[in-house]
Structures are given as structure tokens and as C-alpha cells.
Coordinates of C-alpha atoms in Angstrom, one line a residue:
M49 CA 11.4 14.0 11.6
I50 CA 10.7 15.2 15.1
T51 CA 8.5 17.9 13.7
I52 CA 6.2 15.3 12.0
H53 CA 5.9 13.7 15.5
D54 CA 4.7 17.1 16.8
I55 CA 2.1 17.3 14.0
L56 CA 0.9 13.8 14.9
E57 CA 0.7 14.7 18.6
Y58 CA -1.4 17.8 17.7
M59 CA -3.6 15.7 15.5
Q60 CA -4.1 13.0 18.1
I61 CA -5.2 15.6 20.7
A62 CA -7.6 17.1 18.3
I63 CA -9.1 13.7 17.3
T64 CA -9.6 12.6 20.9
Q65 CA -10.9 15.8 22.3
T66 CA -12.9 17.4 19.5
D67 CA -16.7 17.2 19.6
S68 CA -16.9 18.6 16.1
A69 CA -18.3 16.2 13.5
D70 CA -16.5 18.1 10.8
F71 CA -13.0 17.4 12.1
M72 CA -10.8 14.8 10.4
K73 CA -13.0 11.7 9.8
I74 CA -15.0 11.9 13.0
D75 CA -18.2 12.2 11.0
I76 CA -17.5 8.9 9.1
C77 CA -15.1 7.0 11.3
P78 CA -15.1 6.2 15.1
K79 CA -12.3 7.9 17.1
F80 CA -10.8 4.5 18.0
E81 CA -10.3 3.7 14.3
S82 CA -9.1 7.2 13.4
V83 CA -6.4 7.1 16.1
L84 CA -5.4 3.6 15.1
S85 CA -5.3 4.1 11.3
E86 CA -4.3 7.7 11.1
I87 CA -2.0 8.4 14.1
Q88 CA -0.6 5.1 15.3
I89 CA 0.4 3.6 11.9
T90 CA 2.2 6.8 11.0
L91 CA 3.9 7.1 14.3
N92 CA 5.1 3.5 14.0
D93 CA 6.6 4.2 10.6
L94 CA 8.2 7.4 11.9
Y95 CA 9.8 5.7 14.9
F96 CA 11.0 2.8 12.7
A97 CA 12.6 5.3 10.3
M98 CA 14.3 7.3 13.1
E99 CA 15.6 4.1 14.6
N100 CA 17.0 2.7 11.3
L101 CA 17.8 5.8 9.2
R102 CA 21.5 5.9 10.0
T103 CA 21.9 2.3 8.8
W104 CA 19.8 2.9 5.6
M105 CA 21.9 5.9 4.7
Q106 CA 25.2 4.1 4.8
P107 CA 26.8 3.2 1.5
E108 CA 26.4 -0.4 0.5
Y109 CA 29.7 -2.1 -0.1
N110 CA 28.6 -5.7 -0.4
I111 CA 29.1 -5.6 -4.2
G112 CA 30.2 -8.5 -6.2
K113 CA 33.6 -7.9 -7.8
N114 CA 35.7 -9.6 -10.4
L115 CA 39.5 -9.9 -10.7
A116 CA 39.7 -6.7 -12.7
T117 CA 38.0 -4.6 -10.0
R118 CA 39.4 -6.5 -6.9
M119 CA 41.4 -3.4 -5.8
D120 CA 38.7 -0.8 -6.5
D121 CA 36.3 0.9 -4.1
C122 CA 32.8 -0.1 -5.3
F123 CA 29.6 0.9 -3.5
I124 CA 26.0 2.0 -3.8
R125 CA 25.1 5.5 -2.5
R126 CA 21.6 6.6 -1.7
E127 CA 20.8 10.1 -2.7
P128 CA 17.7 12.3 -2.7
L129 CA 15.6 12.5 -5.9
G130 CA 14.9 16.2 -5.4
V131 CA 11.4 17.6 -5.2
V132 CA 8.6 15.1 -5.0
L133 CA 4.8 15.4 -5.2
I134 CA 2.6 13.4 -2.8
I135 CA -1.1 13.2 -3.6
G136 CA -3.2 11.7 -0.8
A137 CA -6.7 10.1 -0.7
W138 CA -9.8 10.8 1.4
N139 CA -10.2 7.4 3.1
Y140 CA -7.2 8.0 5.3
P141 CA -6.5 11.7 4.7
L142 CA -3.7 12.1 7.3
H143 CA -1.7 8.9 7.1
L144 CA -1.8 8.7 3.3
I145 CA 0.0 12.1 3.2
L146 CA 2.3 12.0 6.3
L147 CA 3.5 8.4 5.9
P148 CA 5.0 8.9 2.5
L149 CA 6.2 12.3 3.7
V150 CA 8.2 10.5 6.4
A151 CA 9.9 8.4 3.7
A152 CA 10.5 11.4 1.5
I153 CA 12.1 13.4 4.3
A154 CA 14.2 10.4 5.4
A155 CA 15.6 10.2 1.9
G156 CA 16.4 13.9 1.9
N157 CA 13.8 15.3 -0.5
C158 CA 11.7 18.4 -0.6
A159 CA 7.9 17.7 -1.1
I160 CA 4.7 19.3 -2.3
L161 CA 1.7 17.8 -0.6
K162 CA -1.8 17.6 -2.2
P163 CA -4.3 16.3 0.4
S164 CA -7.7 15.2 -0.6
E165 CA -10.2 18.0 -1.0
I166 CA -13.0 15.7 0.2
C167 CA -11.8 15.8 3.8
Q168 CA -11.6 19.6 4.0
A169 CA -10.9 19.9 7.7
T170 CA -7.8 17.7 7.5
E171 CA -6.8 19.5 4.3
Q172 CA -7.0 22.9 6.0
L173 CA -5.2 21.6 9.2
L174 CA -2.3 20.2 7.1
A175 CA -2.1 23.5 5.3
E176 CA -1.8 25.2 8.6
L177 CA 0.6 22.8 10.4
I178 CA 3.1 21.9 7.7
P179 CA 4.4 25.4 7.2
K180 CA 4.4 25.9 11.0
Y181 CA 6.5 22.8 11.8
L182 CA 8.5 22.2 8.5
S183 CA 10.7 24.6 6.5
Q184 CA 8.6 26.5 4.0
D185 CA 11.6 26.5 1.6
C186 CA 11.3 22.7 1.3
Y187 CA 7.7 21.7 2.0
A188 CA 4.4 23.1 0.9
V189 CA 0.7 22.1 0.9
L190 CA -1.6 22.8 -2.1
C191 CA -5.3 22.8 -1.3
G192 CA -7.9 22.5 -4.1
G193 CA -9.8 20.2 -6.3
A194 CA -9.2 18.1 -9.4
E195 CA -8.5 21.1 -11.7
D196 CA -5.9 22.4 -9.3
T197 CA -4.3 18.9 -9.3
K198 CA -4.2 18.9 -13.1
S199 CA -2.5 22.3 -13.1
L200 CA 0.0 21.1 -10.5
L201 CA 0.9 18.0 -12.7
K202 CA 2.0 20.3 -15.5
N203 CA 5.1 21.1 -13.4
K204 CA 8.2 18.8 -13.5
F205 CA 8.8 16.8 -10.3
D206 CA 11.5 14.3 -9.6
H207 CA 8.9 11.7 -8.4
I208 CA 5.2 11.5 -8.0
F209 CA 3.6 9.4 -5.3
Y210 CA -0.2 8.9 -5.7
T211 CA -2.8 7.1 -3.6
G212 CA -6.3 6.7 -5.1
S213 CA -8.3 5.2 -7.9
Q214 CA -7.1 3.5 -11.1
V215 CA -9.0 6.1 -13.2
V216 CA -7.1 9.1 -11.8
A217 CA -3.8 7.0 -11.8
R218 CA -4.0 6.8 -15.6
S219 CA -4.2 10.6 -16.0
I220 CA -1.3 11.0 -13.6
L221 CA 0.8 8.6 -15.6
L222 CA 0.1 10.6 -18.8
A223 CA 1.1 13.8 -17.1
A224 CA 4.2 12.3 -15.6
A225 CA 5.2 10.9 -19.0
A226 CA 5.6 14.4 -20.4
H227 CA 8.5 14.9 -18.1
L228 CA 9.7 11.3 -17.8
T229 CA 8.9 11.5 -14.1
P230 CA 8.9 8.2 -12.2
V231 CA 5.7 7.4 -10.4
T232 CA 4.6 5.3 -7.4
L233 CA 0.9 4.3 -7.6
E234 CA -0.9 3.0 -4.6
L235 CA -4.2 1.9 -5.9
G236 CA -6.6 -0.9 -4.9
G237 CA -8.8 -3.5 -6.5
K238 CA -10.9 -6.4 -5.4
S239 CA -8.9 -8.1 -2.6
P240 CA -10.3 -11.6 -2.0
C241 CA -10.6 -13.5 1.3
F242 CA -10.3 -17.2 0.5
I243 CA -11.6 -19.4 3.3
Y244 CA -10.9 -23.1 2.8
G245 CA -10.4 -26.3 4.7
H246 CA -10.5 -26.8 8.5
I247 CA -11.1 -23.4 10.2
D248 CA -12.1 -22.0 13.5
I249 CA -15.2 -20.3 12.1
Q250 CA -15.8 -18.0 15.1
K251 CA -12.3 -16.6 15.0
A252 CA -12.5 -16.3 11.3
A253 CA -15.8 -14.4 11.4
K254 CA -14.4 -11.9 13.9
R255 CA -11.2 -11.2 11.9
L256 CA -13.1 -11.0 8.7
C257 CA -15.8 -8.6 10.1
W258 CA -13.2 -6.3 11.7
S259 CA -11.0 -6.1 8.6
K260 CA -14.0 -5.7 6.2
F261 CA -16.1 -3.1 8.2
F262 CA -13.1 -1.2 9.6
N263 CA -13.6 2.4 8.4
T264 CA -17.0 1.2 7.0
G265 CA -15.2 -0.8 4.4
Q266 CA -13.5 2.2 2.9
S267 CA -10.0 0.8 2.9
C268 CA -8.0 -0.2 -0.2
V269 CA -6.9 -3.4 1.5
A270 CA -10.3 -4.4 2.9
P271 CA -11.5 -7.9 1.9
D272 CA -13.7 -7.2 -1.1
Y273 CA -15.4 -10.6 -1.3
V274 CA -15.3 -14.1 0.2
L275 CA -14.5 -17.3 -1.7
C276 CA -15.5 -20.5 0.1
T277 CA -17.3 -23.8 -0.3
A278 CA -21.1 -23.9 0.2
Q279 CA -20.5 -25.9 3.4
T280 CA -18.1 -23.3 4.8
R281 CA -20.6 -20.5 3.8
D282 CA -23.4 -22.1 5.7
A283 CA -21.2 -22.3 8.8
L284 CA -19.9 -18.8 8.3
L285 CA -23.2 -16.9 8.1
P286 CA -24.4 -17.6 11.6
A287 CA -20.9 -16.7 12.9
L288 CA -21.0 -13.4 11.0
R289 CA -24.4 -12.6 12.4
E290 CA -23.3 -13.3 15.9
T291 CA -20.1 -11.3 15.4
L292 CA -21.8 -8.3 14.0
Q293 CA -24.3 -8.4 16.9
T294 CA -21.4 -8.4 19.3
F295 CA -19.5 -5.6 17.5
Y296 CA -22.3 -3.2 16.8
G297 CA -25.4 -4.4 18.7
P298 CA -28.9 -5.1 17.3
D299 CA -28.9 -1.8 15.4
P300 CA -25.5 -1.0 13.9
G301 CA -26.8 2.4 12.8
A302 CA -27.0 3.4 16.4
S303 CA -23.6 2.1 17.4
P304 CA -20.8 4.7 18.0
D305 CA -18.4 2.1 16.5
M306 CA -20.0 2.0 13.1
G307 CA -18.9 4.7 10.7
R308 CA -20.6 6.3 7.7
I309 CA -19.9 6.7 4.0
V310 CA -17.8 9.7 3.2
T311 CA -20.1 11.7 0.8
P312 CA -23.6 11.4 -0.6
R313 CA -22.1 10.6 -4.0
H314 CA -20.2 7.7 -2.6
W315 CA -23.3 6.5 -0.8
R316 CA -25.4 6.6 -4.0
R317 CA -22.7 4.6 -5.8
L318 CA -22.7 1.8 -3.3
M319 CA -26.5 1.7 -3.2
D320 CA -26.7 1.5 -6.9
M321 CA -24.3 -1.5 -6.9
L322 CA -26.4 -3.1 -4.2
E323 CA -29.7 -2.6 -6.1
K324 CA -28.2 -3.9 -9.3
S325 CA -26.8 -7.1 -7.7
K326 CA -28.6 -10.4 -8.3
G327 CA -27.3 -11.8 -5.1
K328 CA -29.4 -12.5 -2.0
V329 CA -29.0 -10.2 1.0
V330 CA -28.8 -12.4 4.1
I331 CA -27.4 -9.9 6.6
G332 CA -28.0 -6.2 6.8
G333 CA -29.1 -4.3 3.8
E334 CA -30.6 -1.3 5.7
S335 CA -29.5 2.2 4.7
R336 CA -30.3 5.9 5.4
E337 CA -29.4 8.5 2.8
E338 CA -29.7 11.4 5.3
D339 CA -26.6 10.3 7.3
K340 CA -25.0 8.3 4.6
Y341 CA -25.5 5.0 6.5
I342 CA -25.2 1.5 5.1
A343 CA -25.5 -1.4 7.5
P344 CA -22.9 -4.2 7.3
T345 CA -24.3 -6.2 4.5
V346 CA -23.6 -9.8 3.4
L347 CA -24.9 -11.4 0.2
V348 CA -24.9 -15.0 -1.1
D349 CA -25.6 -16.5 -4.5
V350 CA -23.3 -13.9 -6.1
L351 CA -22.0 -14.8 -9.5
E352 CA -18.7 -13.6 -11.2
S353 CA -20.8 -11.5 -13.6
D354 CA -22.7 -9.7 -10.8
A355 CA -22.7 -5.9 -10.5
L356 CA -20.8 -6.2 -7.2
M357 CA -18.0 -8.1 -8.9
Q358 CA -17.2 -5.6 -11.6
E359 CA -15.2 -3.0 -9.6
E360 CA -13.8 -2.5 -6.1
I361 CA -16.7 -2.1 -3.7
F362 CA -15.1 0.2 -1.1
G363 CA -17.9 0.0 1.4
P364 CA -19.6 -2.2 4.0
I365 CA -21.0 -4.8 1.4
L366 CA -19.6 -8.3 1.4
P367 CA -20.5 -10.7 -1.4
I368 CA -19.8 -14.5 -0.8
L369 CA -19.0 -16.6 -3.8
T370 CA -18.9 -20.3 -3.7
I371 CA -16.4 -22.7 -5.2
E372 CA -16.0 -26.5 -4.9
S373 CA -12.3 -27.0 -4.6
L374 CA -9.0 -25.3 -3.7
D375 CA -7.9 -25.3 -7.4
E376 CA -11.2 -23.7 -8.5
G377 CA -10.7 -20.9 -6.0
I378 CA -7.1 -20.3 -7.1
D379 CA -8.3 -20.3 -10.8
Y380 CA -10.9 -17.7 -9.9
I381 CA -8.4 -15.4 -8.2
N382 CA -6.0 -15.7 -11.2
R383 CA -8.7 -14.8 -13.7
Q384 CA -9.1 -11.4 -12.0
E385 CA -6.7 -8.4 -12.0
K386 CA -3.9 -8.8 -9.4
P387 CA -5.3 -7.5 -6.1
L388 CA -3.6 -5.2 -3.6
A389 CA -4.0 -7.8 -0.9
L390 CA -4.9 -11.5 -0.8
Y391 CA -6.2 -13.2 2.4
V392 CA -6.4 -16.9 3.1
F393 CA -8.1 -18.3 6.2
S394 CA -7.4 -21.9 7.0
D395 CA -6.0 -24.0 9.8
E396 CA -4.2 -26.1 7.2
T397 CA -0.7 -24.7 6.5
S398 CA -0.7 -26.6 3.1
V399 CA -3.8 -24.6 2.0
V400 CA -2.2 -21.2 2.9
T401 CA 1.1 -22.2 1.2
T402 CA -0.6 -23.5 -1.9
V403 CA -2.6 -20.3 -2.4
L404 CA 0.6 -18.2 -1.7
N405 CA 2.6 -20.2 -4.2
N406 CA 0.1 -20.1 -7.0
T407 CA -1.2 -16.5 -7.0
S408 CA 0.1 -13.0 -7.2
S409 CA -1.0 -10.0 -5.2
G410 CA 0.5 -6.8 -3.8
G411 CA 0.5 -8.2 -0.2
F412 CA -0.6 -11.4 1.4
C413 CA -1.9 -12.3 4.9
G414 CA -2.9 -15.6 6.2
N415 CA -5.7 -15.9 8.8
D416 CA -6.3 -12.2 9.2
G417 CA -7.0 -9.1 7.2
I418 CA -5.4 -5.7 6.7
V419 CA -3.0 -6.0 9.6
H420 CA 0.0 -6.8 7.4
M421 CA 0.0 -3.1 6.2
A422 CA 0.7 -1.9 9.8
L423 CA 4.1 -3.5 10.0
P424 CA 6.8 -1.1 8.8
G425 CA 9.2 -3.9 8.0
L426 CA 7.0 -5.2 5.2
P427 CA 6.8 -3.4 1.8
F428 CA 3.3 -2.1 1.1
G429 CA 2.3 -1.7 -2.6
G430 CA 0.4 -3.2 -5.5
V431 CA 1.2 -5.2 -8.6
G432 CA -0.3 -4.9 -12.0
A433 CA -3.6 -3.0 -11.9
S434 CA -3.4 -2.6 -8.1
G435 CA -0.4 -0.3 -8.3
M436 CA 3.4 0.0 -8.8
G437 CA 6.1 0.6 -6.3
S438 CA 6.0 0.2 -2.6
Y439 CA 6.6 2.1 0.7
H440 CA 6.5 1.8 4.5
G441 CA 9.8 1.5 6.5
R442 CA 12.9 1.1 4.4
W443 CA 10.9 0.5 1.3
G444 CA 9.6 4.1 1.4
F445 CA 13.2 5.3 1.9
E446 CA 14.3 3.4 -1.2
T447 CA 11.3 4.7 -3.2
F448 CA 12.4 8.3 -2.6
S449 CA 16.1 7.6 -3.1
H450 CA 18.3 7.3 -6.1
R451 CA 20.7 4.3 -5.8
R452 CA 23.8 5.7 -7.3
G453 CA 26.4 3.1 -8.4
C454 CA 29.9 4.3 -7.6
M455 CA 33.4 3.1 -8.4
N456 CA 36.6 4.7 -7.3
R457 CA 39.4 2.9 -9.2
S458 CA 42.8 2.1 -8.0
W459 CA 46.0 2.8 -10.0
L460 CA 47.1 -0.7 -9.2
L461 CA 46.8 -3.8 -11.5
E462 CA 47.6 -1.7 -14.5
R463 CA 48.9 -4.9 -16.1
V464 CA 45.3 -6.1 -16.2
N465 CA 44.0 -2.7 -17.5
V466 CA 46.4 -2.6 -20.4
L467 CA 44.5 -5.6 -21.8
R468 CA 41.7 -3.2 -22.9
Y469 CA 43.8 -0.7 -24.6
P470 CA 44.5 -0.6 -28.4
P471 CA 46.0 -2.1 -30.4
Y472 CA 43.4 -4.9 -29.8
S473 CA 44.2 -8.5 -30.1
D474 CA 42.4 -11.8 -29.6
Y475 CA 45.1 -12.7 -27.0
N476 CA 44.2 -9.6 -24.9
L477 CA 40.5 -10.2 -25.4
G478 CA 40.7 -13.7 -24.1
W479 CA 42.6 -12.6 -20.9
L480 CA 40.3 -9.6 -20.4
R481 CA 37.2 -11.8 -20.6
W482 CA 38.7 -14.2 -18.1
A483 CA 39.6 -11.3 -15.7
T484 CA 36.1 -9.8 -15.9
T485 CA 34.0 -12.9 -15.7
F486 CA 32.3 -14.2 -12.6
K487 CA 33.1 -17.9 -11.9
K488 CA 30.5 -20.6 -12.2
N489 CA 30.5 -21.4 -8.5
S490 CA 28.9 -18.0 -8.0
W491 CA 25.8 -18.8 -10.1
G492 CA 24.0 -20.6 -7.2
G493 CA 23.1 -23.6 -9.3
C494 CA 20.6 -21.7 -11.5
S495 CA 19.5 -24.0 -14.2
V496 CA 18.6 -21.1 -16.5
M497 CA 22.1 -19.7 -16.3

């Protein structure tokens, strides 16, 4: 674990001192955001694991027993799964490899790492540093493209951890099925930001803009679109303009704090979505293909059938859809695939609670965006189409651990044990059922039970 700290320290020095546009994500992401999202979030998870690992590793003895097992030693033991495969993504090429690696090492596993080939500088640096700081008998880095990943997936692993798109996730599930390998999928989806009721519109605009345009919108948990009433939209737009002027100046393309799209292919995809949209651009819209720039862009009059609403945007484009009531907004969210994150902005606690109680999403954050994923005490993961499984903190340790149920039986209470031996009788069956049944007062008042 200390060696991962050394790798992160090396990376941090490289990020903050390098002048090369080809290192890490400096060409697409400001250094401030790179350090915060790549280094700090991973360090926090590492420190959290080092602080709590001894507790996590202890056998769990708080097991419900019945009369027949009262004298037995019953516990849950966490054990390593074996050799795991971690496949990272390009939008956070360091943290999406090292953060799950922290969990895999904490749980005692060996690991094969497959960084994204799109961020080649990070890929090459990981290939250099991992063998230098970690045992080559237990940890390895594979560099290469999609075909190399397909070949890698032909091998049997004890767990596969993948971060990326739903399309690739389906192929990984098919490959894993051949070996009955369990899989954790960290995907994405269209994460809504629902703004409703009384709200401090200036604060809401700042938090929305920061979470949406952080890393140029290339975050799986970025707010994908806004749901609000027409009245709220009309108040929000001037606040968004003012906030973007404060954040990035009159020309965001000249601001050192505004990033770029990762590749020309990704830039063209976003521009194609924007050109096909029937919505009205009210903020931004400027772009430059030569440096893969797209200005922070806001659209109104966007319908559910719009081109921008058919898939995750994953860029600095923010559609605003209008609804007339809280129930209509909840109904809209529930008609879509379950998102990786759901954000609700409101000064009214009842609004936040109502949305929370009547929707489903991987994660939830009230009155802010994306910050929930930075807290190692919270599980991070999707549900439904946005993913399966979770990690961060203890949840990553549990993902990469086998929970082995153990019982060491006592030789005492043999008078109870003889009830299960042949020759069988209804008398013995009755007593055995009584001795192995949990009593009604342990049901917690569950009406279904």
C-alpha cells in the first residue's frame, strides 16, 4: 500500500511540474482538476484503507445463532479472490486504475492492469512504475488496444473490474460468462439534475456549472441534463451566464481552466449530437476542431425525443428540459434507465426527500454534484444499466473479497444433535425444528414475514 503512495507522489510531481502537453491529461484537463481527480481522490481512498484495513480483515462474529448452534464458533472470514483483472478508462486514466487496485491489494489479491490506450502517456508511465514499485510476481500492466483486451479476456480471472461504456461492458460480460467469472461494471448513463422549489439560484448555478464542466463534462457522474420548471429555467439562465463568465472569462477557449475533448473522434461525436439537436442554444455553442474545443453550452426547448437525450452526452453540453410539477419530474426520471447519479437542488427538504424515496440511482447527492464520489465511506457504483457492484473504501475491499461462512462445531449439546440422526421420527423432527428456528421476536415486526 505504501508503494502505491510512492507512485501517486511521483505522478503528482510529474503533473504539477511538467510542461509537456502529452503527459497525463494536461492537454485536455487543467492541472488543478488533474491533481484533484486523479491524485487526491486516490490518496484519500488509500489513506482510508490503511487506517481501517485491520478492522475490515477481522472475522465477523456477530452472527445470529439458534439453540442448536449456541455453543458453536460461527464467523465470516474475508479471503482474497485470487487474480483479478482491472480495466480502466480514459477520462480518469490514473484514478480508475489505481483506486480499484488499492481495494484489490487491501483484500490480498494479485492483479493484471489494463489502462486505457487513449491516454498513452499515462499508460506507459503505469507500465514503468507498477513493476518498479510492486512485485512483478503479483502485479502486471498490459498495454494495447481493443484487440489486446479481447485476447486478455480469453484467460480465466477470479474477478473482472471494468470502467467504461455499456457497449464494451456487454462484451466483457460475455467473455466472463465463459469462465463464470464475477464482474464489477462501473458504467454511466444520463445522470439528471432536478432543480425544484425554493432555491438559491446563484449557489445552484455555481455548483451545477462546476460539476457539469469539470474535466470538460467528461465524467461518468457529471449532470447530463437539467429538469426544472419554466420559471426556474428563466431564473437559472442568467445565473449560469454569470457563473461561466466568472469561472472562465469572456472567452472560455482562452481560459487555462477550461479543458478539451480527449480525441478528434470524441469531439466529432459531440458536435454531431449538437447539430442534430432541435433544442435552442442559449449559452455557448462555439467550437474549434483543431484543438478539440467545445465551449460550455446550454440548450433550452429540448424534448425527450431530442438527439441529446438518446445517450450519455459526456461533454460540455447541458440540455434543460422543463416540467410542470414535482411528480412529472419524478415520472420522467423513472421512465429512463437508472442513472449512475441523481442530483436534486432544492432548499425544501421535503422535495429532496420525495425524489430520494421515489427514484432509484447508483448514487444520490442533494444540492451539489459529483462530490459524493470523493467520500471513501460511501459506496460508489451503478444500478441497472449504469453498472453492477460498487467500490471505494470498505466497499472496494468487500468487492475483491470472498466472504467465507465458517462454523467450528462444539462436541457439546449432543443430545440436541441426536435429534437429526436416523432412525427418523416425527417426535425428533418437531424438537429439531424448534431448536433450529429463530423466534418471532427476532423478525423486527416485518409484515411480510
